[in-house]
CSV table of C-alpha atoms in Angstrom, one decimal:
chain,number,residue,atom,x,y,z
A,21,UNK,CA,-33.0,25.9,85.0
A,22,UNK,CA,-36.1,24.0,84.3
A,23,UNK,CA,-38.7,21.9,86.2
A,24,UNK,CA,-38.4,21.1,89.8
A,25,UNK,CA,-34.7,20.5,89.9
A,26,UNK,CA,-33.7,23.6,91.8
A,27,UNK,CA,-36.2,22.7,94.4
A,28,UNK,CA,-35.1,18.8,94.6
A,29,UNK,CA,-32.7,19.2,97.4
A,30,UNK,CA,-34.9,21.1,99.5
A,31,UNK,CA,-37.8,19.3,99.1
A,32,UNK,CA,-35.9,15.7,99.6
A,33,UNK,CA,-34.3,17.4,102.7
A,34,UNK,CA,-37.5,18.6,104.2
A,35,UNK,CA,-39.1,15.1,103.7
A,36,UNK,CA,-36.3,13.3,105.1
A,37,UNK,CA,-35.9,15.9,107.9
A,38,UNK,CA,-39.7,15.2,108.8
A,39,UNK,CA,-39.0,11.5,108.9
A,40,UNK,CA,-36.0,11.9,110.8
A,41,UNK,CA,-37.8,14.1,113.6
A,42,UNK,CA,-40.6,11.4,113.9
A,43,UNK,CA,-38.4,8.4,114.1
A,44,UNK,CA,-35.5,10.0,116.0
A,45,UNK,CA,-37.3,12.4,118.3
A,46,UNK,CA,-35.7,11.1,121.3
A,47,UNK,CA,-32.4,12.3,120.2
A,48,UNK,CA,-33.4,15.9,120.1
A,49,UNK,CA,-31.9,17.1,123.3
A,50,UNK,CA,-33.7,18.2,126.2
A,51,UNK,CA,-31.0,20.1,128.1
A,52,UNK,CA,-32.1,23.4,126.7
A,53,UNK,CA,-35.8,24.6,127.2
A,54,UNK,CA,-36.8,20.8,127.2
A,55,UNK,CA,-37.0,21.0,123.4
A,56,UNK,CA,-37.3,17.3,123.1
A,57,UNK,CA,-40.4,17.1,125.5
A,58,UNK,CA,-41.9,19.8,123.6
A,59,UNK,CA,-41.6,18.1,120.3
A,60,UNK,CA,-42.8,14.9,121.6
A,61,UNK,CA,-46.0,16.7,123.0
A,62,UNK,CA,-47.1,17.4,119.5
A,63,UNK,CA,-45.2,14.5,117.6
A,64,UNK,CA,-48.2,13.3,115.6
A,65,UNK,CA,-48.8,16.7,114.1
A,66,UNK,CA,-45.4,16.6,112.3
A,67,UNK,CA,-47.4,14.6,109.7
A,68,UNK,CA,-49.2,17.8,108.7
A,69,UNK,CA,-45.9,18.8,107.0
A,70,UNK,CA,-46.2,16.1,104.6
A,71,UNK,CA,-49.1,17.2,102.4
A,72,UNK,CA,-47.6,20.5,102.4
A,73,UNK,CA,-44.3,19.4,101.1
A,74,UNK,CA,-46.2,17.1,98.6
A,75,UNK,CA,-48.3,20.2,97.3
A,76,UNK,CA,-45.2,22.3,96.9
A,77,UNK,CA,-43.3,19.3,95.1
A,78,UNK,CA,-46.3,19.0,92.6
A,79,UNK,CA,-46.3,22.9,92.2
A,80,UNK,CA,-42.5,22.7,91.4
A,81,UNK,CA,-43.0,19.5,89.3
A,82,UNK,CA,-40.3,17.6,91.6
A,83,UNK,CA,-40.5,14.0,91.2
A,84,UNK,CA,-37.8,13.5,93.8
A,85,UNK,CA,-39.7,15.8,96.3
A,86,UNK,CA,-43.0,13.7,95.8
A,87,UNK,CA,-40.9,10.4,96.2
A,88,UNK,CA,-39.3,11.9,99.3
A,89,UNK,CA,-42.6,12.3,101.0
A,90,UNK,CA,-43.3,8.7,100.8
A,91,UNK,CA,-40.6,8.3,103.7
A,92,UNK,CA,-42.3,10.4,106.3
A,93,UNK,CA,-45.7,8.9,105.4
A,94,UNK,CA,-44.3,5.3,106.1
A,95,UNK,CA,-42.5,6.5,109.3
A,96,UNK,CA,-45.8,8.3,110.6
A,97,UNK,CA,-48.0,5.1,109.8
A,98,UNK,CA,-45.4,2.9,111.5
A,99,UNK,CA,-45.6,5.0,114.6
A,100,UNK,CA,-49.3,5.8,114.8
A,101,UNK,CA,-51.1,4.2,112.0
A,102,UNK,CA,-52.1,1.4,114.5
A,103,UNK,CA,-53.8,4.1,117.0
A,104,UNK,CA,-55.4,5.7,113.7
A,105,UNK,CA,-56.6,2.5,111.8
A,106,UNK,CA,-56.7,-0.5,114.1
A,107,UNK,CA,-59.8,-1.9,115.1
A,108,UNK,CA,-59.8,-2.8,118.9
A,109,UNK,CA,-61.2,-6.0,120.0
A,110,UNK,CA,-65.0,-6.0,120.8
A,111,UNK,CA,-64.7,-7.7,124.3
A,112,UNK,CA,-63.7,-5.6,127.4
A,113,UNK,CA,-64.1,-6.3,131.2
A,114,UNK,CA,-64.1,-2.6,132.5
A,115,UNK,CA,-64.7,0.9,131.3
A,116,UNK,CA,-63.3,3.9,132.8
A,117,UNK,CA,-63.7,7.8,131.8
A,118,UNK,CA,-61.2,10.2,132.8
A,119,UNK,CA,-61.9,13.9,132.9
A,120,UNK,CA,-60.2,16.9,134.2
A,121,UNK,CA,-63.6,18.8,135.2
A,122,UNK,CA,-61.9,22.4,135.5
A,123,UNK,CA,-62.1,24.1,138.6
A,124,UNK,CA,-63.8,27.1,136.9
A,125,UNK,CA,-66.2,24.9,135.2
A,126,UNK,CA,-69.4,27.0,134.5
A,127,UNK,CA,-71.6,23.8,134.1
A,128,UNK,CA,-70.6,21.2,136.5
A,129,UNK,CA,-73.9,19.5,136.5
A,130,UNK,CA,-74.0,19.2,132.7
A,131,UNK,CA,-70.5,17.9,133.1
A,132,UNK,CA,-71.4,15.3,135.7
A,133,UNK,CA,-74.2,14.2,133.5
A,134,UNK,CA,-72.3,13.7,130.6
A,135,UNK,CA,-69.9,11.4,132.6
A,136,UNK,CA,-72.8,9.3,133.9
A,137,UNK,CA,-74.1,8.9,130.4
A,138,UNK,CA,-70.9,7.2,129.3
A,139,UNK,CA,-72.0,4.2,131.6
A,140,UNK,CA,-68.6,3.5,132.5
A,141,UNK,CA,-67.8,1.4,135.5
A,142,UNK,CA,-65.2,4.0,136.7
A,143,UNK,CA,-65.3,7.9,136.6
A,144,UNK,CA,-61.9,9.5,137.6
A,145,UNK,CA,-61.7,13.5,137.9
A,146,UNK,CA,-59.4,16.1,138.7
A,147,UNK,CA,-59.8,19.9,139.9
A,148,UNK,CA,-62.8,18.7,141.8
A,149,UNK,CA,-63.3,21.7,144.3
A,150,UNK,CA,-65.1,21.4,147.5
A,151,UNK,CA,-67.9,23.7,146.2
A,152,UNK,CA,-68.5,21.7,143.0
A,153,UNK,CA,-68.2,18.2,144.7
A,154,UNK,CA,-71.8,17.8,145.9
A,155,UNK,CA,-73.2,18.7,142.3
A,156,UNK,CA,-71.0,15.7,141.2
A,157,UNK,CA,-72.2,13.5,144.2
A,158,UNK,CA,-75.9,14.3,143.4
A,159,UNK,CA,-75.5,13.2,139.8
A,160,UNK,CA,-73.1,10.3,140.1
A,161,UNK,CA,-74.0,8.8,143.4
A,162,UNK,CA,-76.8,6.6,142.3
A,163,UNK,CA,-75.1,4.9,139.6
A,164,UNK,CA,-71.8,5.0,141.2
A,165,UNK,CA,-72.2,4.6,145.0
A,166,UNK,CA,-68.6,3.7,145.8
A,167,UNK,CA,-66.3,6.8,145.8
A,168,UNK,CA,-62.9,8.0,147.1
A,169,UNK,CA,-61.5,11.6,147.4
A,170,UNK,CA,-58.2,13.2,148.2
A,171,UNK,CA,-57.7,16.7,147.7
A,172,UNK,CA,-58.9,17.7,144.2
A,173,UNK,CA,-59.1,14.1,142.8
A,174,UNK,CA,-62.0,11.8,142.9
A,175,UNK,CA,-63.1,8.3,141.8
A,176,UNK,CA,-66.7,7.1,141.5
A,177,UNK,CA,-67.1,3.5,141.0
A,178,UNK,CA,-70.1,1.2,140.3
A,179,UNK,CA,-67.9,-1.5,142.0
A,180,UNK,CA,-67.0,-1.8,145.5
A,181,UNK,CA,-63.9,-0.1,146.6
A,182,UNK,CA,-61.1,-1.1,149.3
A,183,UNK,CA,-57.7,-0.1,150.4
A,184,UNK,CA,-58.4,3.7,149.6
A,185,UNK,CA,-55.3,5.9,150.4
A,186,UNK,CA,-53.8,8.9,149.5
A,187,UNK,CA,-50.5,9.2,147.4
A,188,UNK,CA,-47.9,11.7,147.9
A,189,UNK,CA,-46.4,12.9,144.5
A,190,UNK,CA,-45.6,16.5,145.6
A,191,UNK,CA,-42.5,17.9,143.9
A,192,UNK,CA,-39.9,19.6,146.1
A,193,UNK,CA,-41.1,23.1,147.5
A,194,UNK,CA,-44.9,22.3,146.8
A,195,UNK,CA,-47.0,22.9,149.9
A,196,UNK,CA,-48.7,20.0,151.9
A,197,UNK,CA,-52.1,21.2,150.8
A,198,UNK,CA,-51.2,20.1,147.2
A,199,UNK,CA,-52.9,16.6,147.2
A,200,UNK,CA,-53.4,15.3,143.7
A,201,UNK,CA,-53.4,11.5,143.6
A,202,UNK,CA,-55.1,8.5,145.4
A,203,UNK,CA,-55.0,4.9,145.1
A,204,UNK,CA,-58.0,2.5,145.4
A,205,UNK,CA,-58.6,-1.1,144.7
A,206,UNK,CA,-61.7,-1.9,142.7
A,207,UNK,CA,-63.8,-5.3,142.8
A,208,UNK,CA,-64.4,-5.3,139.1
A,209,UNK,CA,-66.6,-8.2,137.6
A,210,UNK,CA,-63.4,-9.7,135.9
A,211,UNK,CA,-61.2,-9.4,139.1
A,212,UNK,CA,-59.6,-6.8,141.3
A,213,UNK,CA,-57.5,-4.1,139.9
A,214,UNK,CA,-55.9,-1.2,141.6
A,215,UNK,CA,-56.4,2.3,140.3
A,216,UNK,CA,-54.4,5.4,140.7
A,217,UNK,CA,-56.3,8.5,140.1
A,218,UNK,CA,-53.5,11.3,139.5
A,219,UNK,CA,-53.2,15.0,138.4
A,220,UNK,CA,-49.5,15.9,137.6
A,221,UNK,CA,-48.4,19.6,138.0
A,222,UNK,CA,-49.2,21.8,135.0
A,223,UNK,CA,-46.6,22.7,132.3
A,224,UNK,CA,-46.0,26.0,130.5
A,225,UNK,CA,-44.4,27.2,127.4
A,226,UNK,CA,-42.5,30.6,127.9
A,227,UNK,CA,-39.4,32.6,126.9
A,228,UNK,CA,-37.0,30.0,128.7
A,229,UNK,CA,-38.8,27.1,126.7
A,230,UNK,CA,-41.0,24.2,128.0
A,231,UNK,CA,-41.2,24.4,131.7
A,232,UNK,CA,-42.1,20.9,132.9
A,233,UNK,CA,-39.5,20.2,135.8
A,234,UNK,CA,-42.3,20.0,138.5
A,235,UNK,CA,-44.5,17.9,136.3
A,236,UNK,CA,-41.2,15.7,135.6
A,237,UNK,CA,-40.3,15.2,139.3
A,238,UNK,CA,-44.0,14.1,140.2
A,239,UNK,CA,-44.0,11.6,137.3
A,240,UNK,CA,-40.7,10.1,138.8
A,241,UNK,CA,-42.1,9.9,142.2
A,242,UNK,CA,-45.4,8.2,141.0
A,243,UNK,CA,-43.2,5.9,138.8
A,244,UNK,CA,-41.4,4.9,142.0
A,245,UNK,CA,-44.6,4.1,143.8
A,246,UNK,CA,-46.0,2.1,140.9
A,247,UNK,CA,-42.8,0.1,140.8
A,248,UNK,CA,-43.1,-0.9,144.5
A,249,UNK,CA,-47.0,-1.5,144.3
A,250,UNK,CA,-47.5,-5.4,144.5
A,251,UNK,CA,-50.7,-5.2,142.5
A,252,UNK,CA,-51.1,-7.7,139.8
A,253,UNK,CA,-53.4,-5.5,137.8
A,254,UNK,CA,-53.0,-1.9,138.0
A,255,UNK,CA,-54.3,1.2,136.0
A,256,UNK,CA,-53.1,4.7,136.1
A,257,UNK,CA,-55.9,7.3,135.2
A,258,UNK,CA,-55.5,10.9,135.1
A,259,UNK,CA,-54.5,14.4,133.8
A,260,UNK,CA,-50.7,13.9,133.2
A,261,UNK,CA,-50.2,17.0,131.7
A,262,UNK,CA,-48.3,15.2,128.9
A,263,UNK,CA,-48.4,12.8,126.1
A,264,UNK,CA,-47.2,9.3,126.2
A,265,UNK,CA,-44.3,10.1,123.7
A,266,UNK,CA,-43.1,12.7,126.1
A,267,UNK,CA,-39.8,11.7,127.8
A,268,UNK,CA,-40.3,13.4,130.8
A,269,UNK,CA,-43.0,10.9,131.7
A,270,UNK,CA,-40.6,8.1,131.2
A,271,UNK,CA,-40.0,7.1,134.6
A,272,UNK,CA,-43.9,6.4,134.9
A,273,UNK,CA,-44.9,5.6,131.4
A,274,UNK,CA,-42.1,3.0,130.8
A,275,UNK,CA,-43.8,1.0,133.5
A,276,UNK,CA,-47.2,1.0,131.9
A,277,UNK,CA,-48.8,-0.1,128.7
A,278,UNK,CA,-50.5,2.5,126.5
A,279,UNK,CA,-53.9,2.0,124.5
A,280,UNK,CA,-53.5,0.2,121.5
A,281,UNK,CA,-56.1,2.2,119.6
A,282,UNK,CA,-57.1,5.8,119.5
A,283,UNK,CA,-55.3,8.9,119.1
A,284,UNK,CA,-58.1,10.5,121.4
A,285,UNK,CA,-56.9,14.1,121.5
A,286,UNK,CA,-58.3,15.6,124.7
A,287,UNK,CA,-56.8,19.1,125.2
A,288,UNK,CA,-57.8,22.0,124.6
A,289,UNK,CA,-61.4,21.0,124.4
A,290,UNK,CA,-62.1,23.8,121.7
A,291,UNK,CA,-59.6,22.4,119.3
A,292,UNK,CA,-57.7,19.1,120.9
A,293,UNK,CA,-54.2,18.8,119.5
A,294,UNK,CA,-52.6,16.4,122.4
A,295,UNK,CA,-53.9,13.6,124.7
A,296,UNK,CA,-52.8,14.5,128.1
A,297,UNK,CA,-55.6,12.6,129.7
A,298,UNK,CA,-54.5,9.0,130.0
A,299,UNK,CA,-55.7,5.5,130.9
A,300,UNK,CA,-52.5,3.4,131.2
A,301,UNK,CA,-52.1,-0.1,132.6
A,302,UNK,CA,-50.0,-2.8,134.1
A,303,UNK,CA,-51.1,-6.5,134.1
A,304,UNK,CA,-54.1,-5.4,132.2
A,305,UNK,CA,-54.6,-4.3,128.6
A,306,UNK,CA,-56.1,-0.8,127.6
A,307,UNK,CA,-57.6,-1.9,124.3
A,308,UNK,CA,-58.8,1.6,123.2
A,309,UNK,CA,-59.2,5.1,124.4
A,310,UNK,CA,-61.5,7.6,122.7
A,311,UNK,CA,-62.3,11.4,123.2
A,312,UNK,CA,-65.8,12.2,124.0
A,313,UNK,CA,-67.6,15.4,123.4
A,314,UNK,CA,-66.6,18.7,125.1
A,315,UNK,CA,-68.2,19.8,128.5
A,316,UNK,CA,-67.9,22.8,130.5
A,317,UNK,CA,-64.2,22.0,131.0
A,318,UNK,CA,-61.1,23.0,129.0
A,319,UNK,CA,-60.3,19.3,128.8
A,320,UNK,CA,-62.5,16.7,126.9
A,321,UNK,CA,-63.3,13.2,128.7
A,322,UNK,CA,-61.6,10.3,127.4
A,323,UNK,CA,-63.0,6.7,127.7
A,324,UNK,CA,-60.9,3.9,128.0
A,325,UNK,CA,-61.9,0.1,127.7
A,326,UNK,CA,-59.8,-2.4,129.5
A,327,UNK,CA,-59.2,-6.2,129.5
A,328,UNK,CA,-58.3,-7.7,132.6
A,329,UNK,CA,-55.9,-10.5,131.9
């Protein structure tokens, strides 16, 4: 056998397989080990397989293999090209920075200063411990005099806050001390907007698969709360411990609009591979989200720009 023919079937199958997983990821079952959610957490990274297949096709002189690589490229661009290449509109009414500051952060003051330097109108944080809270208060208090806290989540605002209240999104069996969501109304320059600051339960990858049941239950509780909220303009800002493609967050994300621009991988901070820190909206348009430089946390902050319709 000569040329790339013995490899053609394998390479064509590989290219079409990658395209299929991208386009039909929702068909991957979630019943065993939540494999579907695991795939969707890292979905954009399936694109890495394309240059590997293309190099192998070139090495084996497989024209069919090279042509097959065009299919996953087209699918990837259709799904993620807008986030990667699009230019967001220059105008916006509100900026919000979201950051899980980490309860073991060795440099809370430096982290707080980095958040203040963004000049965002809203600063939302998670894993804010009682011991670290005064540090953030000292740094952010002057520029963001309005604030709200519940458990380990907090919101600092340059604009007045009202109707501040806790939100119970505890999964079954979690203690009452587990307090990770609040709601507040912000008197932003472009009009009032309701903001939820949230931190969904963590997920783990282990021998039994992708353990996300508690997170999924919490997302469903929050989604129901969002559905019942009469606010015309609404933002959900927080560490959702999942990407917007993850079906486990569907009861929540299906009710909200995702940013139109920016992949903005935020976790882990040293080498981000997924955006699990989110700025999502209803009745507003989140035009862009971008990841910022690492702080003392294991997450990177993300900055969202919002148009108030």
